[in-house]
mmCIF file with all atom_site columns, C-alpha atoms in Angstrom:
data_model
loop_
_atom_site.group_PDB
_atom_site.id
_atom_site.type_symbol
_atom_site.label_atom_id
_atom_site.label_alt_id
_atom_site.label_comp_id
_atom_site.label_asym_id
_atom_site.label_entity_id
_atom_site.label_seq_id
_atom_site.pdbx_PDB_ins_code
_atom_site.Cartn_x
_atom_site.Cartn_y
_atom_site.Cartn_z
_atom_site.occupancy
_atom_site.B_iso_or_equiv
_atom_site.pdbx_formal_charge
_atom_site.auth_seq_id
_atom_site.auth_comp_id
_atom_site.auth_asym_id
_atom_site.auth_atom_id
_atom_site.pdbx_PDB_model_num
ATOM 1   C CA . MET N 1 1   ? 0.248   -0.108  -0.075  1.00 96.00 ? 1397 MET N CA 1
ATOM 2   C CA . LYS N 1 2   ? 1.243   3.556   -0.665  1.00 98.00 ? 1398 LYS N CA 1
ATOM 3   C CA . ILE N 1 3   ? 0.055   6.508   1.578   1.00 98.00 ? 1399 ILE N CA 1
ATOM 4   C CA . VAL N 1 4   ? -0.410  9.763   -0.625  1.00 98.00 ? 1400 VAL N CA 1
ATOM 5   C CA . LEU N 1 5   ? 0.255   13.096  0.964   1.00 98.00 ? 1401 LEU N CA 1
ATOM 6   C CA . VAL N 1 6   ? -0.219  15.961  -0.989  1.00 98.00 ? 1402 VAL N CA 1
ATOM 7   C CA . GLU N 1 7   ? 1.052   19.317  0.248   1.00 97.00 ? 1403 GLU N CA 1
ATOM 8   C CA . PRO N 1 8   ? 1.324   17.972  3.592   1.00 96.00 ? 1404 PRO N CA 1
ATOM 9   C CA . GLU N 1 9   ? 1.443   21.023  5.766   1.00 95.00 ? 1405 GLU N CA 1
ATOM 10  C CA . ILE N 1 10  ? 1.716   20.031  9.840   1.00 92.00 ? 1406 ILE N CA 1
ATOM 11  C CA . PRO N 1 11  ? 5.532   17.897  10.940  1.00 88.00 ? 1407 PRO N CA 1
ATOM 12  C CA . GLN N 1 12  ? 3.122   16.326  13.394  1.00 88.00 ? 1408 GLN N CA 1
ATOM 13  C CA . ASN N 1 13  ? 0.922   14.437  11.569  1.00 91.00 ? 1409 ASN N CA 1
ATOM 14  C CA . THR N 1 14  ? 3.877   13.506  9.246   1.00 91.00 ? 1410 THR N CA 1
ATOM 15  C CA . GLY N 1 15  ? 5.696   11.837  11.456  1.00 89.00 ? 1411 GLY N CA 1
ATOM 16  C CA . ASN N 1 16  ? 2.714   10.243  13.397  1.00 91.00 ? 1412 ASN N CA 1
ATOM 17  C CA . ILE N 1 17  ? 1.513   8.943   9.673   1.00 94.00 ? 1413 ILE N CA 1
ATOM 18  C CA . SER N 1 18  ? 5.307   7.835   8.969   1.00 92.00 ? 1414 SER N CA 1
ATOM 19  C CA . ARG N 1 19  ? 5.102   5.636   12.159  1.00 90.00 ? 1415 ARG N CA 1
ATOM 20  C CA . THR N 1 20  ? 1.684   4.148   10.935  1.00 95.00 ? 1416 THR N CA 1
ATOM 21  C CA . CYS N 1 21  ? 3.530   3.467   7.366   1.00 95.00 ? 1417 CYS N CA 1
ATOM 22  C CA . ALA N 1 22  ? 6.328   1.536   9.735   1.00 92.00 ? 1418 ALA N CA 1
ATOM 23  C CA . ALA N 1 23  ? 3.616   0.036   11.596  1.00 92.00 ? 1419 ALA N CA 1
ATOM 24  C CA . THR N 1 24  ? 1.973   -1.537  8.710   1.00 94.00 ? 1420 THR N CA 1
ATOM 25  C CA . GLY N 1 25  ? 4.873   -2.071  6.177   1.00 93.00 ? 1421 GLY N CA 1
ATOM 26  C CA . SER N 1 26  ? 3.345   1.406   3.864   1.00 96.00 ? 1422 SER N CA 1
ATOM 27  C CA . GLU N 1 27  ? 5.459   3.541   1.876   1.00 96.00 ? 1423 GLU N CA 1
ATOM 28  C CA . LEU N 1 28  ? 4.793   7.067   2.374   1.00 96.00 ? 1424 LEU N CA 1
ATOM 29  C CA . HIS N 1 29  ? 4.921   9.468   -1.110  1.00 97.00 ? 1425 HIS N CA 1
ATOM 30  C CA . LEU N 1 30  ? 4.598   13.134  -0.263  1.00 96.00 ? 1426 LEU N CA 1
ATOM 31  C CA . ILE N 1 31  ? 4.182   15.700  -2.610  1.00 98.00 ? 1427 ILE N CA 1
ATOM 32  C CA . ASP N 1 32  ? 5.521   18.782  -3.030  1.00 96.00 ? 1428 ASP N CA 1
ATOM 33  C CA . PRO N 1 33  ? 4.919   21.525  -1.918  1.00 96.00 ? 1429 PRO N CA 1
ATOM 34  C CA . ILE N 1 34  ? 5.819   20.241  1.575   1.00 92.00 ? 1430 ILE N CA 1
ATOM 35  C CA . GLY N 1 35  ? 5.142   22.889  4.088   1.00 89.00 ? 1431 GLY N CA 1
ATOM 36  C CA . PHE N 1 36  ? 7.968   22.278  6.447   1.00 83.00 ? 1432 PHE N CA 1
ATOM 37  C CA . SER N 1 37  ? 11.190  20.273  6.229   1.00 81.00 ? 1433 SER N CA 1
ATOM 38  C CA . LEU N 1 38  ? 11.552  16.909  7.000   1.00 76.00 ? 1434 LEU N CA 1
ATOM 39  C CA . GLU N 1 39  ? 14.835  17.207  9.562   1.00 75.00 ? 1435 GLU N CA 1
ATOM 40  C CA . GLU N 1 40  ? 12.163  19.036  11.688  1.00 65.00 ? 1436 GLU N CA 1
ATOM 41  C CA . LYS N 1 41  ? 12.650  18.132  15.361  1.00 73.00 ? 1437 LYS N CA 1
ATOM 42  C CA . MET N 1 42  ? 8.606   17.785  15.276  1.00 66.00 ? 1438 MET N CA 1
ATOM 43  C CA . VAL N 1 43  ? 8.999   15.459  12.415  1.00 68.00 ? 1439 VAL N CA 1
ATOM 44  C CA . ARG N 1 44  ? 11.546  13.436  14.020  1.00 67.00 ? 1440 ARG N CA 1
ATOM 45  C CA . ARG N 1 45  ? 9.574   13.481  17.453  1.00 68.00 ? 1441 ARG N CA 1
ATOM 46  C CA . ALA N 1 46  ? 6.174   11.943  16.173  1.00 60.00 ? 1442 ALA N CA 1
ATOM 47  C CA . GLY N 1 47  ? 8.387   9.353   13.901  1.00 59.00 ? 1443 GLY N CA 1
ATOM 48  C CA . LEU N 1 48  ? 10.196  8.348   17.300  1.00 62.00 ? 1444 LEU N CA 1
ATOM 49  C CA . ASP N 1 49  ? 12.835  5.486   15.574  1.00 73.00 ? 1445 ASP N CA 1
ATOM 50  C CA . TYR N 1 50  ? 10.615  4.046   13.216  1.00 77.00 ? 1446 TYR N CA 1
ATOM 51  C CA . TRP N 1 51  ? 12.338  6.346   10.384  1.00 80.00 ? 1447 TRP N CA 1
ATOM 52  C CA . HIS N 1 52  ? 14.672  2.949   9.028   1.00 82.00 ? 1448 HIS N CA 1
ATOM 53  C CA . LEU N 1 53  ? 11.592  1.495   8.938   1.00 87.00 ? 1449 LEU N CA 1
ATOM 54  C CA . VAL N 1 54  ? 10.018  3.897   6.287   1.00 89.00 ? 1450 VAL N CA 1
ATOM 55  C CA . THR N 1 55  ? 9.908   4.074   2.750   1.00 92.00 ? 1451 THR N CA 1
ATOM 56  C CA . ILE N 1 56  ? 9.091   7.939   1.820   1.00 92.00 ? 1452 ILE N CA 1
ATOM 57  C CA . VAL N 1 57  ? 9.335   8.927   -1.769  1.00 96.00 ? 1453 VAL N CA 1
ATOM 58  C CA . ARG N 1 58  ? 8.914   12.550  -2.773  1.00 96.00 ? 1454 ARG N CA 1
ATOM 59  C CA . HIS N 1 59  ? 7.028   13.486  -6.035  1.00 98.00 ? 1455 HIS N CA 1
ATOM 60  C CA . ALA N 1 60  ? 6.959   17.029  -7.583  1.00 98.00 ? 1456 ALA N CA 1
ATOM 61  C CA . SER N 1 61  ? 2.825   17.003  -8.149  1.00 98.00 ? 1457 SER N CA 1
ATOM 62  C CA . LEU N 1 62  ? 0.076   14.562  -7.925  1.00 97.00 ? 1458 LEU N CA 1
ATOM 63  C CA . GLU N 1 63  ? 1.081   13.970  -11.390 1.00 97.00 ? 1459 GLU N CA 1
ATOM 64  C CA . ALA N 1 64  ? 4.499   12.859  -11.650 1.00 98.00 ? 1460 ALA N CA 1
ATOM 65  C CA . PHE N 1 65  ? 3.404   10.112  -8.694  1.00 98.00 ? 1461 PHE N CA 1
ATOM 66  C CA . PHE N 1 66  ? 1.036   8.811   -11.308 1.00 98.00 ? 1462 PHE N CA 1
ATOM 67  C CA . THR N 1 67  ? 3.408   8.948   -13.864 1.00 98.00 ? 1463 THR N CA 1
ATOM 68  C CA . ALA N 1 68  ? 5.515   6.879   -11.794 1.00 98.00 ? 1464 ALA N CA 1
ATOM 69  C CA . TYR N 1 69  ? 3.036   4.452   -10.766 1.00 98.00 ? 1465 TYR N CA 1
ATOM 70  C CA . PRO N 1 70  ? 1.183   3.639   -13.748 1.00 98.00 ? 1466 PRO N CA 1
ATOM 71  C CA . GLY N 1 71  ? -2.580  2.548   -13.124 1.00 97.00 ? 1467 GLY N CA 1
ATOM 72  C CA . ILE N 1 72  ? -2.053  2.134   -9.880  1.00 98.00 ? 1468 ILE N CA 1
ATOM 73  C CA . PRO N 1 73  ? -5.703  1.464   -8.099  1.00 98.00 ? 1469 PRO N CA 1
ATOM 74  C CA . ALA N 1 74  ? -6.059  5.201   -6.123  1.00 98.00 ? 1470 ALA N CA 1
ATOM 75  C CA . PHE N 1 75  ? -8.653  5.960   -3.512  1.00 98.00 ? 1471 PHE N CA 1
ATOM 76  C CA . TYR N 1 76  ? -9.060  9.574   -2.573  1.00 98.00 ? 1472 TYR N CA 1
ATOM 77  C CA . ILE N 1 77  ? -10.133 10.093  0.789   1.00 98.00 ? 1473 ILE N CA 1
ATOM 78  C CA . SER N 1 78  ? -12.117 13.214  1.545   1.00 97.00 ? 1474 SER N CA 1
ATOM 79  C CA . THR N 1 79  ? -15.328 14.268  3.677   1.00 94.00 ? 1475 THR N CA 1
ATOM 80  C CA . LYS N 1 80  ? -16.795 15.096  0.040   1.00 94.00 ? 1476 LYS N CA 1
ATOM 81  C CA . GLY N 1 81  ? -16.998 11.359  -0.765  1.00 96.00 ? 1477 GLY N CA 1
ATOM 82  C CA . GLN N 1 82  ? -19.896 10.368  -1.192  1.00 94.00 ? 1478 GLN N CA 1
ATOM 83  C CA . LYS N 1 83  ? -19.126 6.477   -0.110  1.00 97.00 ? 1479 LYS N CA 1
ATOM 84  C CA . LEU N 1 84  ? -17.772 5.213   3.616   1.00 98.00 ? 1480 LEU N CA 1
ATOM 85  C CA . TYR N 1 85  ? -14.728 4.085   3.186   1.00 98.00 ? 1481 TYR N CA 1
ATOM 86  C CA . THR N 1 86  ? -15.860 0.850   4.138   1.00 98.00 ? 1482 THR N CA 1
ATOM 87  C CA . GLU N 1 87  ? -17.747 0.603   1.376   1.00 97.00 ? 1483 GLU N CA 1
ATOM 88  C CA . VAL N 1 88  ? -15.138 0.073   -1.540  1.00 97.00 ? 1484 VAL N CA 1
ATOM 89  C CA . SER N 1 89  ? -12.927 -3.329  -2.398  1.00 97.00 ? 1485 SER N CA 1
ATOM 90  C CA . TYR N 1 90  ? -9.028  -1.997  -1.777  1.00 98.00 ? 1486 TYR N CA 1
ATOM 91  C CA . PRO N 1 91  ? -6.645  -3.960  -3.433  1.00 97.00 ? 1487 PRO N CA 1
ATOM 92  C CA . PRO N 1 92  ? -3.153  -4.634  -1.198  1.00 95.00 ? 1488 PRO N CA 1
ATOM 93  C CA . ASP N 1 93  ? -1.925  -2.610  -3.380  1.00 96.00 ? 1489 ASP N CA 1
ATOM 94  C CA . ALA N 1 94  ? -3.584  0.418   -3.795  1.00 98.00 ? 1490 ALA N CA 1
ATOM 95  C CA . ALA N 1 95  ? -2.637  4.088   -2.989  1.00 98.00 ? 1491 ALA N CA 1
ATOM 96  C CA . LEU N 1 96  ? -4.765  6.006   -0.347  1.00 98.00 ? 1492 LEU N CA 1
ATOM 97  C CA . ILE N 1 97  ? -4.734  9.850   -1.475  1.00 98.00 ? 1493 ILE N CA 1
ATOM 98  C CA . PHE N 1 98  ? -5.301  12.683  1.426   1.00 98.00 ? 1494 PHE N CA 1
ATOM 99  C CA . GLY N 1 99  ? -4.715  16.512  0.835   1.00 97.00 ? 1495 GLY N CA 1
ATOM 100 C CA . LYS N 1 100 ? -3.434  19.255  2.941   1.00 95.00 ? 1496 LYS N CA 1
ATOM 101 C CA . GLU N 1 101 ? -4.438  19.533  5.991   1.00 95.00 ? 1497 GLU N CA 1
ATOM 102 C CA . SER N 1 102 ? -6.081  23.454  5.294   1.00 94.00 ? 1498 SER N CA 1
ATOM 103 C CA . ALA N 1 103 ? -8.037  22.391  2.224   1.00 94.00 ? 1499 ALA N CA 1
ATOM 104 C CA . GLY N 1 104 ? -7.816  18.561  1.593   1.00 96.00 ? 1500 GLY N CA 1
ATOM 105 C CA . LEU N 1 105 ? -8.031  17.369  -2.490  1.00 97.00 ? 1501 LEU N CA 1
ATOM 106 C CA . PRO N 1 106 ? -8.672  19.968  -4.815  1.00 96.00 ? 1502 PRO N CA 1
ATOM 107 C CA . GLU N 1 107 ? -12.528 19.821  -6.164  1.00 96.00 ? 1503 GLU N CA 1
ATOM 108 C CA . GLU N 1 108 ? -11.669 18.972  -9.206  1.00 96.00 ? 1504 GLU N CA 1
ATOM 109 C CA . LEU N 1 109 ? -9.990  16.267  -8.562  1.00 97.00 ? 1505 LEU N CA 1
ATOM 110 C CA . LEU N 1 110 ? -13.035 14.788  -6.605  1.00 97.00 ? 1506 LEU N CA 1
ATOM 111 C CA . LYS N 1 111 ? -14.959 15.784  -9.236  1.00 97.00 ? 1507 LYS N CA 1
ATOM 112 C CA . ALA N 1 112 ? -13.002 13.617  -11.493 1.00 97.00 ? 1508 ALA N CA 1
ATOM 113 C CA . ASN N 1 113 ? -13.442 10.127  -9.403  1.00 98.00 ? 1509 ASN N CA 1
ATOM 114 C CA . PRO N 1 114 ? -16.447 9.702   -7.530  1.00 97.00 ? 1510 PRO N CA 1
ATOM 115 C CA . GLU N 1 115 ? -16.762 5.791   -7.883  1.00 97.00 ? 1511 GLU N CA 1
ATOM 116 C CA . THR N 1 116 ? -12.932 6.192   -5.250  1.00 98.00 ? 1512 THR N CA 1
ATOM 117 C CA . THR N 1 117 ? -13.150 9.073   -3.006  1.00 98.00 ? 1513 THR N CA 1
ATOM 118 C CA . VAL N 1 118 ? -14.692 7.373   -0.243  1.00 98.00 ? 1514 VAL N CA 1
ATOM 119 C CA . ARG N 1 119 ? -14.938 9.270   3.213   1.00 97.00 ? 1515 ARG N CA 1
ATOM 120 C CA . ILE N 1 120 ? -15.156 8.576   7.141   1.00 97.00 ? 1516 ILE N CA 1
ATOM 121 C CA . PRO N 1 121 ? -17.835 9.300   8.886   1.00 96.00 ? 1517 PRO N CA 1
ATOM 122 C CA . ILE N 1 122 ? -18.264 11.995  11.761  1.00 94.00 ? 1518 ILE N CA 1
ATOM 123 C CA . HIS N 1 123 ? -20.941 14.347  13.946  1.00 93.00 ? 1519 HIS N CA 1
ATOM 124 C CA . GLU N 1 124 ? -22.305 16.554  11.682  1.00 89.00 ? 1520 GLU N CA 1
ATOM 125 C CA . GLN N 1 125 ? -20.884 19.827  13.257  1.00 89.00 ? 1521 GLN N CA 1
ATOM 126 C CA . ALA N 1 126 ? -17.405 18.330  13.194  1.00 88.00 ? 1522 ALA N CA 1
ATOM 127 C CA . ARG N 1 127 ? -15.004 19.553  10.254  1.00 85.00 ? 1523 ARG N CA 1
ATOM 128 C CA . SER N 1 128 ? -12.531 16.732  9.873   1.00 85.00 ? 1524 SER N CA 1
ATOM 129 C CA . LEU N 1 129 ? -10.769 14.043  11.332  1.00 92.00 ? 1525 LEU N CA 1
ATOM 130 C CA . ASN N 1 130 ? -6.856  14.763  12.084  1.00 94.00 ? 1526 ASN N CA 1
ATOM 131 C CA . LEU N 1 131 ? -5.041  13.609  9.323   1.00 96.00 ? 1527 LEU N CA 1
ATOM 132 C CA . ALA N 1 132 ? -3.029  11.257  10.883  1.00 96.00 ? 1528 ALA N CA 1
ATOM 133 C CA . ASN N 1 133 ? -6.035  9.326   12.210  1.00 97.00 ? 1529 ASN N CA 1
ATOM 134 C CA . ALA N 1 134 ? -7.875  9.505   9.091   1.00 97.00 ? 1530 ALA N CA 1
ATOM 135 C CA . VAL N 1 135 ? -4.589  7.967   7.736   1.00 98.00 ? 1531 VAL N CA 1
ATOM 136 C CA . ALA N 1 136 ? -4.042  5.329   9.999   1.00 98.00 ? 1532 ALA N CA 1
ATOM 137 C CA . ILE N 1 137 ? -8.838  4.478   9.942   1.00 98.00 ? 1533 ILE N CA 1
ATOM 138 C CA . THR N 1 138 ? -8.217  3.551   6.326   1.00 98.00 ? 1534 THR N CA 1
ATOM 139 C CA . SER N 1 139 ? -4.993  2.361   6.334   1.00 97.00 ? 1535 SER N CA 1
ATOM 140 C CA . PHE N 1 140 ? -6.323  -0.438  8.151   1.00 97.00 ? 1536 PHE N CA 1
ATOM 141 C CA . GLU N 1 141 ? -9.485  -0.831  6.611   1.00 97.00 ? 1537 GLU N CA 1
ATOM 142 C CA . LEU N 1 142 ? -7.131  -1.955  3.402   1.00 97.00 ? 1538 LEU N CA 1
ATOM 143 C CA . LEU N 1 143 ? -5.392  -3.656  5.287   1.00 96.00 ? 1539 LEU N CA 1
ATOM 144 C CA . ARG N 1 144 ? -8.080  -5.738  7.596   1.00 96.00 ? 1540 ARG N CA 1
ATOM 145 C CA . GLN N 1 145 ? -9.699  -6.464  3.321   1.00 97.00 ? 1541 GLN N CA 1
ATOM 146 C CA . ASN N 1 146 ? -6.748  -8.269  2.188   1.00 95.00 ? 1542 ASN N CA 1
ATOM 147 C CA . ASP N 1 147 ? -6.083  -10.660 5.678   1.00 92.00 ? 1543 ASP N CA 1
ATOM 148 C CA . PHE N 1 148 ? -3.577  -8.216  7.320   1.00 92.00 ? 1544 PHE N CA 1
ATOM 149 C CA . THR N 1 149 ? -1.179  -9.522  4.982   1.00 85.00 ? 1545 THR N CA 1
ATOM 150 C CA . GLY N 1 150 ? 2.182   -9.389  6.175   1.00 83.00 ? 1546 GLY N CA 1
ATOM 151 C CA . LEU N 1 151 ? 1.819   -7.991  9.948   1.00 83.00 ? 1547 LEU N CA 1
ATOM 152 C CA . LYS N 1 152 ? 2.672   -10.400 12.858  1.00 75.00 ? 1548 LYS N CA 1
ATOM 153 C CA . GLN N 1 153 ? -0.168  -11.563 14.417  1.00 65.00 ? 1549 GLN N CA 1
ATOM 154 C CA . ARG N 1 154 ? -0.869  -11.973 17.366  1.00 62.00 ? 1550 ARG N CA 1
ATOM 155 C CA . GLY N 1 155 ? -2.870  -14.753 19.598  1.00 58.00 ? 1551 GLY N CA 1
ATOM 156 C CA . ALA N 1 156 ? -6.043  -13.679 21.275  1.00 55.00 ? 1552 ALA N CA 1
ATOM 157 C CA . PRO N 1 157 ? -4.917  -11.137 24.087  1.00 58.00 ? 1553 PRO N CA 1
ATOM 158 C CA . ARG N 1 158 ? -4.822  -12.188 27.757  1.00 57.00 ? 1554 ARG N CA 1
ATOM 159 C CA . SER N 1 159 ? -7.608  -10.551 30.270  1.00 57.00 ? 1555 SER N CA 1
ATOM 160 C CA . PHE N 1 160 ? -6.580  -8.820  33.437  1.00 58.00 ? 1556 PHE N CA 1
ATOM 161 C CA . SER N 1 161 ? -8.795  -8.418  36.605  1.00 57.00 ? 1557 SER N CA 1
ATOM 162 C CA . TRP N 1 162 ? -8.203  -4.749  38.037  1.00 61.00 ? 1558 TRP N CA 1
ATOM 163 C CA . ASP N 1 163 ? -6.653  -7.152  40.969  1.00 61.00 ? 1559 ASP N CA 1
ATOM 164 C CA . GLU N 1 164 ? -3.519  -7.443  38.839  1.00 55.00 ? 1560 GLU N CA 1
ATOM 165 C CA . ILE N 1 165 ? -3.511  -4.559  37.356  1.00 53.00 ? 1561 ILE N CA 1
#
């Protein structure tokens, strides 16, 4: 899976997303312009010591991304999607594409891709979710649909009583 951030603006979000990418074995694709340096302390701290587990690829534009990966199944995550993120089938090699924090994805892109533009349901008075949370929610849905292929499976958790904690 490829996580694509179009013009990310908040370093802590990108750091947290990199950690999700490390945990899921996903590639992180950053579309320029990026609103911060990847060397910023806030990015590094949010990603903790997971940076060595993340493949990060920068692209000059979203068009450059699609040129590098022709025919890749792409899903656009937006509050303007008509379908829920759980109502589509994600192939394991899909790209999940997210817009910048302040403006989301371009309207013309969403209008051109209505069948693959999906939303996460939220309270009607809330504007949106945090970008890092939206990445985690949708990436784990893709993984769930594909039987969590490539991820470590653990046995059933042991239950504890309050006295043991």
